PDB file of C-alpha atoms in Angstrom:
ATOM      1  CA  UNK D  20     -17.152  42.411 -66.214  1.00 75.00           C
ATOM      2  CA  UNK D  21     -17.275  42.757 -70.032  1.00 78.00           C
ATOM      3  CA  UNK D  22     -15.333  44.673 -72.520  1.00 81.00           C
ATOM      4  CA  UNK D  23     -15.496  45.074 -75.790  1.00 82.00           C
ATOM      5  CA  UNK D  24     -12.021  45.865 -77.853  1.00 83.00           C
ATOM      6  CA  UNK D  25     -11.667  46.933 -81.544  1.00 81.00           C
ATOM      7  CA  UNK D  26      -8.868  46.125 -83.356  1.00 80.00           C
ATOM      8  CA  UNK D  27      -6.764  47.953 -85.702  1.00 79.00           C
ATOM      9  CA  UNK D  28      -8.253  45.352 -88.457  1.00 80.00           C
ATOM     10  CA  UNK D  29     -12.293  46.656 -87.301  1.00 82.00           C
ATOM     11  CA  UNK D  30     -12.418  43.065 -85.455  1.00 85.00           C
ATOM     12  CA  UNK D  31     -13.862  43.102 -82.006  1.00 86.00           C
ATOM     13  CA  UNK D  32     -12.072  41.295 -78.933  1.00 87.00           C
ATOM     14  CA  UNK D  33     -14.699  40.426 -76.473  1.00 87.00           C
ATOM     15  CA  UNK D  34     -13.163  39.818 -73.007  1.00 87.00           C
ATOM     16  CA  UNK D  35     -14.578  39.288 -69.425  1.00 84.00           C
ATOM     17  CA  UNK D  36     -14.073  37.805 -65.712  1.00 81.00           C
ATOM     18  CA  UNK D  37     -15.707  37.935 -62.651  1.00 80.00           C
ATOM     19  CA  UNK D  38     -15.241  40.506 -60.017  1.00 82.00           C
ATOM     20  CA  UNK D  39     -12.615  39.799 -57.531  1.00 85.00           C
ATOM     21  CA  UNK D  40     -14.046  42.050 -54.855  1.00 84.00           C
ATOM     22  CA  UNK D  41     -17.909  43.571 -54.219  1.00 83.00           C
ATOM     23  CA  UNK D  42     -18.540  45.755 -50.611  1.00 82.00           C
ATOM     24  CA  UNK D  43     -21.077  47.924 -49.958  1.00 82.00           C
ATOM     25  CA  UNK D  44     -20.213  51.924 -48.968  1.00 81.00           C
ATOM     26  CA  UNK D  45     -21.759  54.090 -46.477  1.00 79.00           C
ATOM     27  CA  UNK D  46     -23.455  56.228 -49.092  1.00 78.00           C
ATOM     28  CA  UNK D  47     -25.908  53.517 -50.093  1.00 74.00           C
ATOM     29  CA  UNK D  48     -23.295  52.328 -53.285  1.00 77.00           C
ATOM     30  CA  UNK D  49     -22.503  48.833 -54.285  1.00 79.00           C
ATOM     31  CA  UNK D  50     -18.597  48.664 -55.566  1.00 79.00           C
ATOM     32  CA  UNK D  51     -17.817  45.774 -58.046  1.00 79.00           C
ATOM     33  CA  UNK D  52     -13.707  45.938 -58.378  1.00 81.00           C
ATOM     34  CA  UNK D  53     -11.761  43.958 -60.375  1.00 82.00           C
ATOM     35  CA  UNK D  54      -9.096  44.952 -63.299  1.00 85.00           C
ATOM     36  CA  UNK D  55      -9.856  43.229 -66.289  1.00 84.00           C
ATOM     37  CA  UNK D  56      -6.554  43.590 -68.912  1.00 86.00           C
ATOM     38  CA  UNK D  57      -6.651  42.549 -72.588  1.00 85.00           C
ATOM     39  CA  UNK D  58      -3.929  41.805 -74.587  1.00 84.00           C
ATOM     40  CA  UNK D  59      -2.975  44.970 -76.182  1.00 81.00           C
ATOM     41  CA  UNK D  60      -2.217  45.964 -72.672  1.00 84.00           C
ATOM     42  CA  UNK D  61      -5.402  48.044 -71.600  1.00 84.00           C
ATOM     43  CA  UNK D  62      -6.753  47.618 -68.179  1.00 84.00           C
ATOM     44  CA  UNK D  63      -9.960  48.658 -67.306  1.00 81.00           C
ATOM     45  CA  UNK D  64     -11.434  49.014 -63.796  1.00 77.00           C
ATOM     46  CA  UNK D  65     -15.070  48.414 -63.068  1.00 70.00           C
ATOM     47  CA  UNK D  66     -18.079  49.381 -61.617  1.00 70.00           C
ATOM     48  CA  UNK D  67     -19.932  51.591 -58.993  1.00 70.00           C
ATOM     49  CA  UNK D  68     -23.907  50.358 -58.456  1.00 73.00           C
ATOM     50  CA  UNK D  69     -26.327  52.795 -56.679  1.00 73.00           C
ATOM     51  CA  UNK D  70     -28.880  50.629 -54.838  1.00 74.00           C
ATOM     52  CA  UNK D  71     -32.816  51.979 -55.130  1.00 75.00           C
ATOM     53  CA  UNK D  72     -36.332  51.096 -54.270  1.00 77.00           C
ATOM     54  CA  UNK D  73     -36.229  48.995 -57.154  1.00 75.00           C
ATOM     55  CA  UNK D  74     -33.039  47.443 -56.962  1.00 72.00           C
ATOM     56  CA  UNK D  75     -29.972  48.632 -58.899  1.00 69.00           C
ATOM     57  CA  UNK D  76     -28.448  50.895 -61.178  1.00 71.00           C
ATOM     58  CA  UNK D  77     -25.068  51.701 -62.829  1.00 71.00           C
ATOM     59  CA  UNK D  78     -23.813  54.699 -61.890  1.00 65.00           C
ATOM     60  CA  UNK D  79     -20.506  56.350 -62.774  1.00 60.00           C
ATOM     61  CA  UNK D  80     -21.067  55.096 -66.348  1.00 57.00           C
ATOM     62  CA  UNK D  81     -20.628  57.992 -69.030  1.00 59.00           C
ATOM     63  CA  UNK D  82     -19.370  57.252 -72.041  1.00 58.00           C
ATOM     64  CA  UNK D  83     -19.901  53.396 -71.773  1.00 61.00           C
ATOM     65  CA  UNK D  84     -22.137  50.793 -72.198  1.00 61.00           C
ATOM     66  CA  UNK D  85     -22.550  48.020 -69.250  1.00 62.00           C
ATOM     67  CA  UNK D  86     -24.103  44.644 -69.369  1.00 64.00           C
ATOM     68  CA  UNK D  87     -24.750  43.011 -66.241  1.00 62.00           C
ATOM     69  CA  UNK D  88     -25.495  39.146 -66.275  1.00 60.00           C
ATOM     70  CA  UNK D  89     -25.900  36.747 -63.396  1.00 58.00           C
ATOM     71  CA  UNK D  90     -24.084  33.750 -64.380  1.00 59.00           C
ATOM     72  CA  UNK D  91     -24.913  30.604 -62.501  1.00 55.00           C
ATOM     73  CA  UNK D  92     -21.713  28.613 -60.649  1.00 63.00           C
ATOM     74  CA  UNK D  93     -20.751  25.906 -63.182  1.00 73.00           C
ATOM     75  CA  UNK D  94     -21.143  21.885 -62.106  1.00 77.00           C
ATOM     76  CA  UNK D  95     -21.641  18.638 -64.564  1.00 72.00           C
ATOM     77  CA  UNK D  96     -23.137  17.431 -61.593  1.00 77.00           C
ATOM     78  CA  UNK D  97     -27.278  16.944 -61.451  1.00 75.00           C
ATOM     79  CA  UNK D  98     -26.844  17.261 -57.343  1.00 81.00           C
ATOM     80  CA  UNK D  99     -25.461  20.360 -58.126  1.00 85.00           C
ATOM     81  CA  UNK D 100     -29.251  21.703 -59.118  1.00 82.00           C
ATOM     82  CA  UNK D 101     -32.615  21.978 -58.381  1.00 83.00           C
ATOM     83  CA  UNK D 102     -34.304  21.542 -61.273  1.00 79.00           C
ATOM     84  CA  UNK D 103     -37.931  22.127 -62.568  1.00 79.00           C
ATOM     85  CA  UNK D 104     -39.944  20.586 -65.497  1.00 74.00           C
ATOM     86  CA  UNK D 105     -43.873  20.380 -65.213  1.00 71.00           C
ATOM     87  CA  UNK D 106     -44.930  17.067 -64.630  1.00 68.00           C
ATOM     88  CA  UNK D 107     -41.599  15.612 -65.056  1.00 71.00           C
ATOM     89  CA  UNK D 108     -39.201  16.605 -62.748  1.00 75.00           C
ATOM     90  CA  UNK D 109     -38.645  18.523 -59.385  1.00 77.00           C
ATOM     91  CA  UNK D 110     -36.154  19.605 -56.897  1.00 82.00           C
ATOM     92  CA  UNK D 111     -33.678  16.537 -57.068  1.00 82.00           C
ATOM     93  CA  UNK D 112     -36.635  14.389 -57.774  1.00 81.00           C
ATOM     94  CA  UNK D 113     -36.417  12.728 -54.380  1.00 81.00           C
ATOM     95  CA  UNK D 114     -40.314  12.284 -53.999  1.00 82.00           C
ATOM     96  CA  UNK D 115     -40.492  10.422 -57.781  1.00 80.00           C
ATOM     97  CA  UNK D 116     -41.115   6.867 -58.065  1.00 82.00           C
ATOM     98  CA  UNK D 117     -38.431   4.713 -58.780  1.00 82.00           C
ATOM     99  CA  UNK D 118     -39.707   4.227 -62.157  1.00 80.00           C
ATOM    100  CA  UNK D 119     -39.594   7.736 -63.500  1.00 76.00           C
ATOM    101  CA  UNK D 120     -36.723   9.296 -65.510  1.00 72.00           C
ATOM    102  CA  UNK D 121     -34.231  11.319 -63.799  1.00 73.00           C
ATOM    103  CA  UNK D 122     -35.012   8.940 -60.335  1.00 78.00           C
ATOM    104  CA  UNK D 123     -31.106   7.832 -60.412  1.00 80.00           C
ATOM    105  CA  UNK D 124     -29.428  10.961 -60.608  1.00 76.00           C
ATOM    106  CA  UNK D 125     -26.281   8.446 -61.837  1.00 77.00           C
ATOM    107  CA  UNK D 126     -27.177   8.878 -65.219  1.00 75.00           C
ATOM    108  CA  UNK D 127     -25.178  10.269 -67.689  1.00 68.00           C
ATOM    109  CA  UNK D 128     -28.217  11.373 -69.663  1.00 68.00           C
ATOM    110  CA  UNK D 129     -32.184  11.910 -69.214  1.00 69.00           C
ATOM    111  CA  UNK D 130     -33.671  12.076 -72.942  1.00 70.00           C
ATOM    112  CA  UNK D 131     -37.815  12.814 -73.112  1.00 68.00           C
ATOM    113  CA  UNK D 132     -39.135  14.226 -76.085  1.00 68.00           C
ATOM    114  CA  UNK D 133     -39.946  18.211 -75.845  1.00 65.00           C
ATOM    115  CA  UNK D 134     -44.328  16.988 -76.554  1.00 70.00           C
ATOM    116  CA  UNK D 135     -44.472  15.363 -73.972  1.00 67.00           C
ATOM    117  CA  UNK D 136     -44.159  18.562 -71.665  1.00 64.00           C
ATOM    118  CA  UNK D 137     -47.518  20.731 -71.716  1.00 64.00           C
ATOM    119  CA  UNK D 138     -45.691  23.815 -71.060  1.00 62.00           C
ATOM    120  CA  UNK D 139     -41.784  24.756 -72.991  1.00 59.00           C
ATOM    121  CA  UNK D 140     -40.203  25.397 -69.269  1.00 66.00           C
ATOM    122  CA  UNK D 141     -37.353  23.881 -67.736  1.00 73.00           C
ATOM    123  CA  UNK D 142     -36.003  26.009 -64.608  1.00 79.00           C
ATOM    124  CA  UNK D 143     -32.860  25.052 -62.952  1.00 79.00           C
ATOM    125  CA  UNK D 144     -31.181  27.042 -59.450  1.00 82.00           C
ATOM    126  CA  UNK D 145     -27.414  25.778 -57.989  1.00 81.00           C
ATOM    127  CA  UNK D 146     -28.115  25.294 -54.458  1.00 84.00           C
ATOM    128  CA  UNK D 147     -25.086  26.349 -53.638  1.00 80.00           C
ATOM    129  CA  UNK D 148     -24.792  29.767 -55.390  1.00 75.00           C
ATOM    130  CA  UNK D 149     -28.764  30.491 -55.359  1.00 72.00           C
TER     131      UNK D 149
END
């Protein structure tokens, strides 16, 4: 959930939170609830998805503007991921020689210059939330 408020002074508030609750309905509709209050004292409830043959879309949304983000769970812990650099690093890096950066997933830090990749991609997934 996101709003946006603006103040009496033009300045925009930006607030947001997760949902608390998400169920599917019998008529083929995805409901997102949660009540997100700001601190003027507004509450705002959110959100009613239609699924399609494509996916998704907002429904019930006149007069507002959504944006929907999928936000990874949070860790500071490398077992926490799957990561993916070409040539450099994959998975949890379990099939690596012992030799190679990011082996000893102990380490507070794994520094390699950005030339020594041949492509700009680094991918990361949380195994847990997918």
């Amino acid at each position: 959930m996101y709003v946006t408020v603006k103040t009496m002074m033009a300045i925009n508030e930006f607030y947001d939170a997760s949902y608390d609750e998400v169920h599917m309905c019998e008529d083929e509709k995805v409901v997102a609830e949660s009540v997100l209050a700001v601190s003027s004292g507004s509450e705002f409830l959110f959100d009613v998805y239609e699924t399609t043959d494509r996916g998704f879309k907002v429904s019930d949304d006149l007069g507002f503007s959504t944006k929907i983000s999928l936000v990874m769970a949070e860790s500071d812990n490398p077992r926490d991921y799957y990561c993916f650099a070409p040539g450099a690093w994959y998975k949890q890096n379990e099939f690596a020689p012992d030799r190679i950066i990011g082996k000893d997933l102990d380490c507070e830090y794994f520094w390699q210059m950005e030339t020594r990749f041949t492509l700009s991609l680094f991918a990361m997934q949380n195994i847990s939330s997918g």
